[in-house]
Coordinates of C-alpha atoms in Angstrom, one line a residue:
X1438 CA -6.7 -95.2 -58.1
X1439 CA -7.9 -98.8 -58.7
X1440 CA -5.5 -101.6 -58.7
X1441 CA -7.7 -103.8 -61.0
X1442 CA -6.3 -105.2 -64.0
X1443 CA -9.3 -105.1 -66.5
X1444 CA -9.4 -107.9 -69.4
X1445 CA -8.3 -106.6 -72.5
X1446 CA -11.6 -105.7 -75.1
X1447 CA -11.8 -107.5 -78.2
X1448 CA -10.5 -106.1 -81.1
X1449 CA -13.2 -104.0 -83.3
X1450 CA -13.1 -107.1 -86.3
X1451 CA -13.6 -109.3 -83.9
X1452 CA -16.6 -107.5 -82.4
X1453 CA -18.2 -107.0 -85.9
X1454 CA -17.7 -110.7 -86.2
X1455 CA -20.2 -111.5 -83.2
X1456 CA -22.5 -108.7 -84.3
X1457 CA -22.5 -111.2 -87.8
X1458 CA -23.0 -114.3 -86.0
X1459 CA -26.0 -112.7 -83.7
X1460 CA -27.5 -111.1 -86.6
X1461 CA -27.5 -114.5 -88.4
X1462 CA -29.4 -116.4 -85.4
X1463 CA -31.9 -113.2 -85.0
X1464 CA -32.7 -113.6 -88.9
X1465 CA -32.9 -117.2 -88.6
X1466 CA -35.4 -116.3 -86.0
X1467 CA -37.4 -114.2 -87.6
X1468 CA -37.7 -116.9 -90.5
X1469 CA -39.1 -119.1 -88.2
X1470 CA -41.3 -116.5 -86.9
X1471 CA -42.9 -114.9 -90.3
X1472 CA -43.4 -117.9 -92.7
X1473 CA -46.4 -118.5 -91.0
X1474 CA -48.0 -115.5 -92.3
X1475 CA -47.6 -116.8 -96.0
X1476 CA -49.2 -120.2 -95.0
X1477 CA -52.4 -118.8 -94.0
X1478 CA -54.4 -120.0 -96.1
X1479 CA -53.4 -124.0 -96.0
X1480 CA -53.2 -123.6 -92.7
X1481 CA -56.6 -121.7 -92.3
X1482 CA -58.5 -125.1 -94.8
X1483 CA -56.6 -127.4 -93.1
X1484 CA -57.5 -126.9 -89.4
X1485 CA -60.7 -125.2 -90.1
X1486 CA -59.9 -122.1 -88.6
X1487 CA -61.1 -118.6 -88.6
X1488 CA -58.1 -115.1 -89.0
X1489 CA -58.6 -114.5 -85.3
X1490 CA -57.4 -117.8 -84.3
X1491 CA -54.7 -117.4 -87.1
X1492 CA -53.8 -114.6 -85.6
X1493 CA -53.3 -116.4 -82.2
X1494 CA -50.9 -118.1 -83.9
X1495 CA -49.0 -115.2 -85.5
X1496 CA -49.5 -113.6 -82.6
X1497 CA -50.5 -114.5 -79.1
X1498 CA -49.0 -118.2 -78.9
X1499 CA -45.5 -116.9 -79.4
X1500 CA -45.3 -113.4 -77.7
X1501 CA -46.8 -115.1 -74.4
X1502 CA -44.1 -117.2 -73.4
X1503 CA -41.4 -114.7 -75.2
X1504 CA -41.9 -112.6 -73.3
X1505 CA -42.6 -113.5 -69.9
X1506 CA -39.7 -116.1 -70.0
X1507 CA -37.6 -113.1 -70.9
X1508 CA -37.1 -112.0 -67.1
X1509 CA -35.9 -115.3 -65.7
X1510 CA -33.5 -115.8 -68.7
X1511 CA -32.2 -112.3 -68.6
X1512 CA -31.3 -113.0 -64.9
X1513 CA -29.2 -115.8 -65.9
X1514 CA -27.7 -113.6 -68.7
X1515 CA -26.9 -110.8 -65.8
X1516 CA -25.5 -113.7 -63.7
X1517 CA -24.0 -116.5 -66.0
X1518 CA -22.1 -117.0 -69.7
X1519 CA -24.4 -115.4 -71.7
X1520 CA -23.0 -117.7 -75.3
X1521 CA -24.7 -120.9 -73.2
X1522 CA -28.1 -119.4 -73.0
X1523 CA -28.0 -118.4 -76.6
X1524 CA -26.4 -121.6 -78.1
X1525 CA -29.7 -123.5 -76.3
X1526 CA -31.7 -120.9 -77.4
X1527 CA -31.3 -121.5 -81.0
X1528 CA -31.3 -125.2 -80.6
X1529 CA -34.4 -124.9 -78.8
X1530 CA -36.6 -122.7 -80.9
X1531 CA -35.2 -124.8 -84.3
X1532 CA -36.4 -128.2 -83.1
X1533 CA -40.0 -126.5 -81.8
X1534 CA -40.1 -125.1 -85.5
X1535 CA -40.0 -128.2 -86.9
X1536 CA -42.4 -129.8 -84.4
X1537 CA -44.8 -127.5 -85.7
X1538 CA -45.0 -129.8 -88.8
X1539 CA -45.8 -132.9 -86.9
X1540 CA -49.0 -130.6 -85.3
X1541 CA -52.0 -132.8 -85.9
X1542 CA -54.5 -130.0 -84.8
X1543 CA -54.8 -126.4 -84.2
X1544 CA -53.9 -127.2 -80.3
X1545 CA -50.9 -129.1 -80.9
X1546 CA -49.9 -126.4 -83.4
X1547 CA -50.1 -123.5 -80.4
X1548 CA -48.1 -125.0 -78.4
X1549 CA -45.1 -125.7 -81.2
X1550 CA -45.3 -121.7 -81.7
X1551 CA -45.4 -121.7 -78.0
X1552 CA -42.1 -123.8 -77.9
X1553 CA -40.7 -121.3 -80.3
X1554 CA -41.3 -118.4 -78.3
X1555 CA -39.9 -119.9 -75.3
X1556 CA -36.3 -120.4 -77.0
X1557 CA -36.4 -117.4 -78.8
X1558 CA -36.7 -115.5 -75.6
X1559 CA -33.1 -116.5 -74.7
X1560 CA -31.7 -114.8 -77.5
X1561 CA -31.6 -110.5 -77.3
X1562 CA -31.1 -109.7 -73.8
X1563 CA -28.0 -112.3 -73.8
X1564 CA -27.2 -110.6 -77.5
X1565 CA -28.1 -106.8 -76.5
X1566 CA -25.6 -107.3 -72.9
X1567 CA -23.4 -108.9 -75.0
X1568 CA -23.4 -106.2 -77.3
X1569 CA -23.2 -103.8 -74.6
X1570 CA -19.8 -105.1 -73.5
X1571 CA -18.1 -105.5 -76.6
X1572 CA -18.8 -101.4 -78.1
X1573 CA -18.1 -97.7 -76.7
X1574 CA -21.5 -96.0 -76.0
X1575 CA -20.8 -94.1 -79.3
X1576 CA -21.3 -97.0 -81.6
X1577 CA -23.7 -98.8 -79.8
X1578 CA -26.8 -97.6 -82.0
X1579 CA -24.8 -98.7 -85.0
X1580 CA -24.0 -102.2 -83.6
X1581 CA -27.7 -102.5 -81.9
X1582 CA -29.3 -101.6 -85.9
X1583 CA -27.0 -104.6 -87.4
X1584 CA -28.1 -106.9 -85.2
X1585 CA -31.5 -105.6 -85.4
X1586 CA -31.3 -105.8 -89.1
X1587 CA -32.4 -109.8 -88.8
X1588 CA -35.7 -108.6 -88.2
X1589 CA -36.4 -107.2 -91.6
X1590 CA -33.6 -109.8 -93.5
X1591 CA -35.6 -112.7 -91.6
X1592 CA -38.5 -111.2 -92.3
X1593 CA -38.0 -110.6 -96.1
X1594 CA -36.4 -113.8 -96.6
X1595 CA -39.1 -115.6 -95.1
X1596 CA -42.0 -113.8 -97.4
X1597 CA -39.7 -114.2 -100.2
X1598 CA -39.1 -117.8 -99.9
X1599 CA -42.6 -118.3 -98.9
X1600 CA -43.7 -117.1 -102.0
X1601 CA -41.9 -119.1 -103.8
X1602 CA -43.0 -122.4 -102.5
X1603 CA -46.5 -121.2 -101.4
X1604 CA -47.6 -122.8 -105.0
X1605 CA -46.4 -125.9 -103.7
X1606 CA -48.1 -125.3 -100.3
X1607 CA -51.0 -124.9 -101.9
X1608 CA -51.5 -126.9 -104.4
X1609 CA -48.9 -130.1 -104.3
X1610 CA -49.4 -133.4 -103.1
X1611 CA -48.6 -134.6 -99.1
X1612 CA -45.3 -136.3 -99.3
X1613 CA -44.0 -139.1 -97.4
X1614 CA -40.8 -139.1 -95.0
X1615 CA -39.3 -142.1 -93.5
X1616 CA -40.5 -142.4 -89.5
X1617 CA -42.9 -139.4 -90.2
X1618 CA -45.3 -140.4 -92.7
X1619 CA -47.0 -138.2 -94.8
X1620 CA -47.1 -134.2 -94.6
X1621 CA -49.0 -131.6 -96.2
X1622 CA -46.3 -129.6 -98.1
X1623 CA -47.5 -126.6 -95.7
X1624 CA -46.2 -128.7 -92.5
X1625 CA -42.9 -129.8 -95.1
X1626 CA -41.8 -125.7 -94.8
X1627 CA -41.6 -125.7 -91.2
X1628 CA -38.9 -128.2 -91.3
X1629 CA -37.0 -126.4 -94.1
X1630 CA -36.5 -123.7 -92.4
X1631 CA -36.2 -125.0 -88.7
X1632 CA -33.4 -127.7 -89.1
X1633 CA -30.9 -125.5 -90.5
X1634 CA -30.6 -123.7 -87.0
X1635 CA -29.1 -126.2 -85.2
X1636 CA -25.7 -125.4 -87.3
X1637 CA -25.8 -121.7 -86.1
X1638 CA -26.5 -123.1 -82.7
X1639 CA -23.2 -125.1 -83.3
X1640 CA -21.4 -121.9 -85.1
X1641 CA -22.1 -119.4 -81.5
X1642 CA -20.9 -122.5 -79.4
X1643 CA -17.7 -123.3 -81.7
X1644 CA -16.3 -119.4 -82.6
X1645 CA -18.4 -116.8 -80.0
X1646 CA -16.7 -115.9 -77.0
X1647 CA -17.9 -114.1 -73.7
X1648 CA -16.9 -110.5 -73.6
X1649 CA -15.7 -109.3 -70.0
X1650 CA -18.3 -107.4 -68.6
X1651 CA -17.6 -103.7 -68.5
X1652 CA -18.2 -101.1 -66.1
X1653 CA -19.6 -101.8 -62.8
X1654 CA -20.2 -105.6 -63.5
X1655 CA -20.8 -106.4 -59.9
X1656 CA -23.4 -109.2 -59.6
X1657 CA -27.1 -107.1 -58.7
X1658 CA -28.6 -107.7 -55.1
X1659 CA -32.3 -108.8 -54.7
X1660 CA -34.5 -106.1 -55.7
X1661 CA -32.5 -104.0 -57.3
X1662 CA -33.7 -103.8 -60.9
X1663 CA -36.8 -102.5 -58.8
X1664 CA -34.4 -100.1 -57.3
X1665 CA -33.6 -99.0 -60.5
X1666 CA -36.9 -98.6 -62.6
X1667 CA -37.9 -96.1 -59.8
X1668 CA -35.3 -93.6 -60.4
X1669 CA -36.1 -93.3 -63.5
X1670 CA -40.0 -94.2 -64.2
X1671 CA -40.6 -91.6 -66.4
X1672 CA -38.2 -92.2 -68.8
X1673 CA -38.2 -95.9 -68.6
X1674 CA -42.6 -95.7 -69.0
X1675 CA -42.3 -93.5 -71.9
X1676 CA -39.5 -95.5 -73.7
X1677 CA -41.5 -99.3 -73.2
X1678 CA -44.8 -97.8 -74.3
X1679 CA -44.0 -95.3 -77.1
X1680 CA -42.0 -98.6 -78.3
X1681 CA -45.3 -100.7 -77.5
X1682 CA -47.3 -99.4 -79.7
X1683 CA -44.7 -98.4 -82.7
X1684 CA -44.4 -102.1 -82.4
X1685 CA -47.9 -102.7 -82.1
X1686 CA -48.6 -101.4 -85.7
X1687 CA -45.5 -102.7 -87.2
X1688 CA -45.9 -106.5 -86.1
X1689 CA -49.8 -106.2 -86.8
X1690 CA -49.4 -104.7 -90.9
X1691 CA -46.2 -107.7 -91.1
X1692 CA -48.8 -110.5 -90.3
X1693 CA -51.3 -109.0 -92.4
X1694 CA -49.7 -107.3 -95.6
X1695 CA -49.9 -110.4 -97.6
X1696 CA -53.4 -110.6 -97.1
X1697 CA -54.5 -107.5 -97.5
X1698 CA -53.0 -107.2 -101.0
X1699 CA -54.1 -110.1 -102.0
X1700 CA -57.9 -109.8 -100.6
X1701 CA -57.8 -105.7 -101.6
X1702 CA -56.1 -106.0 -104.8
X1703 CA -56.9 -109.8 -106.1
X1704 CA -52.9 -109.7 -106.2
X1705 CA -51.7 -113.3 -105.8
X1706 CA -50.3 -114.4 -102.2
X1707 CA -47.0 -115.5 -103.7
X1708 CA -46.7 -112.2 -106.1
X1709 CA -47.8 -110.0 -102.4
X1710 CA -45.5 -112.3 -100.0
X1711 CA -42.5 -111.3 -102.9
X1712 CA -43.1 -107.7 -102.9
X1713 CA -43.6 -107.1 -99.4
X1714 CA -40.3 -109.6 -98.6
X1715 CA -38.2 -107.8 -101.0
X1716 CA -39.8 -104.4 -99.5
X1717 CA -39.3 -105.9 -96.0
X1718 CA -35.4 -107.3 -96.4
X1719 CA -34.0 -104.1 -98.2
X1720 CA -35.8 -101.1 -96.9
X1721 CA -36.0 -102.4 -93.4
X1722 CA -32.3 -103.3 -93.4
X1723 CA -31.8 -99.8 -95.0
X1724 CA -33.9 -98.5 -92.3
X1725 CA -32.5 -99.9 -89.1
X1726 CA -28.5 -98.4 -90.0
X1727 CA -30.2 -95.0 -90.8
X1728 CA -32.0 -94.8 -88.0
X1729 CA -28.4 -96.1 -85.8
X1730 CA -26.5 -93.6 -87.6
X1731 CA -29.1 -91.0 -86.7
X1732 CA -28.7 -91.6 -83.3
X1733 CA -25.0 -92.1 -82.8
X1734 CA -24.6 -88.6 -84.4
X1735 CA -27.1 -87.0 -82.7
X1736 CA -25.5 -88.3 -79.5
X1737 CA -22.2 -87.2 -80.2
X1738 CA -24.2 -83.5 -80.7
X1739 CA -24.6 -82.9 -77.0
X1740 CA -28.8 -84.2 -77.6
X1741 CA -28.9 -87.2 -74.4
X1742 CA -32.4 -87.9 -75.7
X1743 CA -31.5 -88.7 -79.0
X1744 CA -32.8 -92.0 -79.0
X1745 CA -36.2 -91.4 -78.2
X1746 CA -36.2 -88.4 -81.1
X1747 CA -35.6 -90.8 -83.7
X1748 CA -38.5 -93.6 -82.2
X1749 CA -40.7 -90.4 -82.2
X1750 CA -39.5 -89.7 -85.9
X1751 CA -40.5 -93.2 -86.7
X1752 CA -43.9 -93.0 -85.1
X1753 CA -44.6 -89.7 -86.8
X1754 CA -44.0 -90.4 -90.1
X1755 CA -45.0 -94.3 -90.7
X1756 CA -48.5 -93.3 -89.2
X1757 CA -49.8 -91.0 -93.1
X1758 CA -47.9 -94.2 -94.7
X1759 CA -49.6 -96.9 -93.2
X1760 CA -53.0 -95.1 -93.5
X1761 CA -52.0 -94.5 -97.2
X1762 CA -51.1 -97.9 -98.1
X1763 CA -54.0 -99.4 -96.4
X1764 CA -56.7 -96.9 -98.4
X1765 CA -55.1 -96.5 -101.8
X1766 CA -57.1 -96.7 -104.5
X1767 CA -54.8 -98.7 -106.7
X1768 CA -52.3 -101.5 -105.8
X1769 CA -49.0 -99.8 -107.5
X1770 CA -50.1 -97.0 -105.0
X1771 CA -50.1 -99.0 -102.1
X1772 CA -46.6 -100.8 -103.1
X1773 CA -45.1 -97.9 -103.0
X1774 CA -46.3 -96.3 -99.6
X1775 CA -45.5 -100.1 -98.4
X1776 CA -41.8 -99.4 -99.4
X1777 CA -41.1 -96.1 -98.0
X1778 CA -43.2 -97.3 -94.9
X1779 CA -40.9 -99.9 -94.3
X1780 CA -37.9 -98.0 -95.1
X1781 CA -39.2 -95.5 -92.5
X1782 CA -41.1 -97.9 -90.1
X1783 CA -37.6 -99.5 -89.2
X1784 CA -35.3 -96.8 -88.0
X1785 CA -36.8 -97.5 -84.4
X1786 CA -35.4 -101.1 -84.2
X1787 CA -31.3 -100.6 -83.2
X1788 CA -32.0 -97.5 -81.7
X1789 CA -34.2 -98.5 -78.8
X1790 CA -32.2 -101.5 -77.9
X1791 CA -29.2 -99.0 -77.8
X1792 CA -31.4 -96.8 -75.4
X1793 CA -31.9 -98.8 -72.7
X1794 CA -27.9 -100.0 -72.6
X1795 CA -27.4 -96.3 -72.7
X1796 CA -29.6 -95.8 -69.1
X1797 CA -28.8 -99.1 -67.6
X1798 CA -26.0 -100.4 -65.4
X1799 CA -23.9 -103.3 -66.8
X1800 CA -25.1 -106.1 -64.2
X1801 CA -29.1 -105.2 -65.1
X1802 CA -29.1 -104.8 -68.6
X1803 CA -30.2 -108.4 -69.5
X1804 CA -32.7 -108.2 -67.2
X1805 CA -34.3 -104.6 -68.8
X1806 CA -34.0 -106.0 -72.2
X1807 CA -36.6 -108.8 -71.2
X1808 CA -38.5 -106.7 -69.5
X1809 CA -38.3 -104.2 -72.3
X1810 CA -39.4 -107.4 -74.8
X1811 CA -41.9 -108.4 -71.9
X1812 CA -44.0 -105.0 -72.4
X1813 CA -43.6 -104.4 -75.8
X1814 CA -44.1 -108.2 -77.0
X1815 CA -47.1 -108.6 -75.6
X1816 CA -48.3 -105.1 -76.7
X1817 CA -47.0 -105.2 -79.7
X1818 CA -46.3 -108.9 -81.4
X1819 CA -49.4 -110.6 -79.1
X1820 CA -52.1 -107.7 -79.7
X1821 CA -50.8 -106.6 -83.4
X1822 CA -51.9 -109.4 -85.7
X1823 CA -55.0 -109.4 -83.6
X1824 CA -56.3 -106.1 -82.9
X1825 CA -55.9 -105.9 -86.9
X1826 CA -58.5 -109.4 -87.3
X1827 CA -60.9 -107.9 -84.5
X1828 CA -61.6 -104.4 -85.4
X1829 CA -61.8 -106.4 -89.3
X1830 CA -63.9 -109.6 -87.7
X1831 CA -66.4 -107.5 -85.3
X1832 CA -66.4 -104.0 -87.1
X1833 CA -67.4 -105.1 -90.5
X1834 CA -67.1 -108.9 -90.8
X1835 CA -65.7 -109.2 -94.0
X1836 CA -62.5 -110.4 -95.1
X1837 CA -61.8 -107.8 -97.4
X1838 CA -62.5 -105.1 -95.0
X1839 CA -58.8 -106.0 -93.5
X1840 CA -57.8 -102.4 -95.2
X1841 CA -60.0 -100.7 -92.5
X1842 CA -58.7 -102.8 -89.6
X1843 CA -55.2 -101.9 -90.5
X1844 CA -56.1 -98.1 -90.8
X1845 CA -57.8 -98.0 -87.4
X1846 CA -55.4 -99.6 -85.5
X1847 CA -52.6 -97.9 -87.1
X1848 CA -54.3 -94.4 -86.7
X1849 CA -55.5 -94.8 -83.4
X1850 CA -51.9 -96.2 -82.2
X1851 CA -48.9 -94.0 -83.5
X1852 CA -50.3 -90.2 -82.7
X1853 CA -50.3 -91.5 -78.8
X1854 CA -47.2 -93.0 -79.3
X1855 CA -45.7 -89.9 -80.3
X1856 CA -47.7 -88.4 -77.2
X1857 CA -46.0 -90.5 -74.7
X1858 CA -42.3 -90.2 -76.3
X1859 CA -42.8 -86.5 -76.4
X1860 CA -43.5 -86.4 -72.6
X1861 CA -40.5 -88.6 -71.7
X1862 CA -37.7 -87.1 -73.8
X1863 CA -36.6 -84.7 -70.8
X1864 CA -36.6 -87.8 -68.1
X1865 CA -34.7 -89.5 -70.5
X1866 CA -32.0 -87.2 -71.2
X1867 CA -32.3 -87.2 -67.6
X1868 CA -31.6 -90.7 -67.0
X1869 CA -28.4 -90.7 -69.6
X1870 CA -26.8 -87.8 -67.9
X1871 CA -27.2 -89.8 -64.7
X1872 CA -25.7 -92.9 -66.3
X1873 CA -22.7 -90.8 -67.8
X1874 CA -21.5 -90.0 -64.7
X1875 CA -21.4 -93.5 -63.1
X1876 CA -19.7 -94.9 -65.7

């Protein structure tokens, strides 16, 4: 019997309160992320630039860096105090926000939203091994879905807010700061909402504390996150690309919502980035604890792959939704496939977070979470926005034919999706059963 004196856990209130703190810097993240999909347009006449090369922006510029940076910063999160990494995380991707409105060309303003991707990477391995230490495998998928839930809140609040200055961003006047000069109001937003993150940088320094590591939180040798994806490829392949392309379709129809209500319906961009931010904060929220609390029981059942059940469930179901929304004949029709599409197209987001903590030993969970974001990123957030603007570009080269680019992409994705989580749900149960009994 062990004479090791473990550290004491933190008490469950205290837990919840770092799950509140995280959740705040990934919504703050995700505003930072999505308001550019409400600026299209100013920022499409002021650069002179076509939706493909938008979409780089929404897209490609960001996911690049994400997610290949993801792998060296998840090693320092297996190997050193995971609150540092996050606290110059936030600070790092706030500031590169805000550069983005000093961008005096399309160049300059790619490699802001490459800055931002590069400290946003820091932020969910740290937060998902964190995580990982402070909650029993039994509540994990609930804890993963809060924290997840800044990716619709961020989300909404950014198309919300958006649409209420977008008239300004439109149509007001440059204004003129001291040492800056004059902006367009377009490049004004990206200070709004990048400034403010430097006080939640502050908040995770000043009241989050590192949580022991738990289980076997010996540090990993060389190599051995290789080690590990080979005893378990099936599973692990079958989890990152069912994810990849549920992801795929979901960070493609976010970037492009807006814009195809408005250029489908004639529905204004402010009136579209409202509905679709209310539809995205509530029902996505609402979404991510269903689909947690679908899981958690489920595992408490006796079913080891319920995790990769409910990402199936998601891709099954959000696939006649999207297809709906994207061919209704009416706009009140598509608002309301768009709001049970995002209800639904959210349950995946906790859940698969709280799969791989589920299958991973302690000292290499940072580093699968990257890798995990590394895959799916690129899939998902850097070919999304522009699979949608090439199949609408090249296929019928008409802006208003963005309907039929979100259909394709969205019907050609999610059925192979739920192909390739169908295959792995036995190697995954698998895989849990084999990390239950090294715990």
């Amino acid at each position: 019997m062990s004479s090791e004196v473990r550290p004491r856990p933190a008490s469950p209130t205290y837990a919840w309160y770092v799950v509140a703190v995280l959740l705040l810097a990934y919504t703050l993240s995700f505003i930072d992320r999505m308001i550019l999909s409400l600026l299209v347009g100013p920022i499409k006449t002021d650069l002179g630039i076509s939706d493909t090369e938008m979409s780089l922006l929404m897209g490609f510029a960001f996911a690049i860096f994400y997610s290949a940076l993801g792998i060296p910063l998840g090693w320092l999160a297996d190997r050193r105090a995971r609150r540092g990494l996050i606290v110059a995380g936030v600070a790092a991707w706030s500031l590169m926000t805000a550069a983005c409105a000093l961008a005096r060309g399309y160049v300059g303003l790619f490699l802001a939203r490459v800055g931002v991707g590069v400290g946003e990477a820091t932020l969910s391995p740290a937060a998902y091994s964190m995580l990982g230490d402070y909650f029993p495998r039994e509540k994990l998928g609930r804890a993963m879905a809060v924290y997840s839930i800044g990716v619709p809140l961020g989300s909404g609040i950014a198309l919300m807010a958006g649409s209420v200055v977008v008239k300004l961003v439109t149509e007001g006047p440059p204004v003129a700061l001291p040492l800056v000069g004059e902006l367009a109001p377009w490049r004004l937003t990206f200070l709004w909402v990048g400034l403010p993150g430097l006080l939640v940088a502050l908040l995770v320094a000043l009241t989050v504390r590192e949580p022991p590591r738990q289980g076997d939180a010996s540090k990993a040798g060389r190599g051995e996150l290789f080690a590990f994806l080979q005893t378990h490829p099936a599973a692990i392949a079958a989890h990152f690309g069912g994810m990849s392309l549920v992801a795929l379709v979901m960070y493609g129809a976010m970037a492009w919502i807006p814009q195809f209500l408005h250029r489908t319906y004639a529905m204004p961009v402010p009136q579209a980035g409202l509905w679709f931010g209310v539809a995205t904060a509530a029902c996505g929220a609402a979404g991510l604890l269903l689909g947690g609390w679908m899981a958690d029981g489920l595992y408490r059942r006796g079913f080891k792959d319920a995790h990769l059940r409910v990402i199936r469930l998601n891709a099954v179901l959000l696939l006649p939704l999207f297809v709906g929304m994207a061919l209704a004949p009416t706009a009140p029709l598509a608002l309301g496939l768009m709001i049970v599409a995002m209800l639904i197209g959210t349950i995946h987001g906790g859940v698969a977070g709280a799969a791989l903590q589920l299958i991973t030993p302690n000292r290499l969970r940072a580093r699968m979470v990257a890798l995990y974001f590394l895959v799916a990123n690129l899939i998902g957030l850097g070919l999304g926005p522009t699979a949608i603007a090439l199949v609408t570009d090249l296929a019928f080269g008409r802006p208003e034919a963005l309907r039929y680019g979100l259909a394709i992409v969205t019907g050609v994705a999610l059925p192979v999706s739920a192909l390739i989580l169908t295959a792995g749900l036995k190697p995954f149960a698998r895989a849990v059963e084999a990390a239950e009994q090294n715990t």
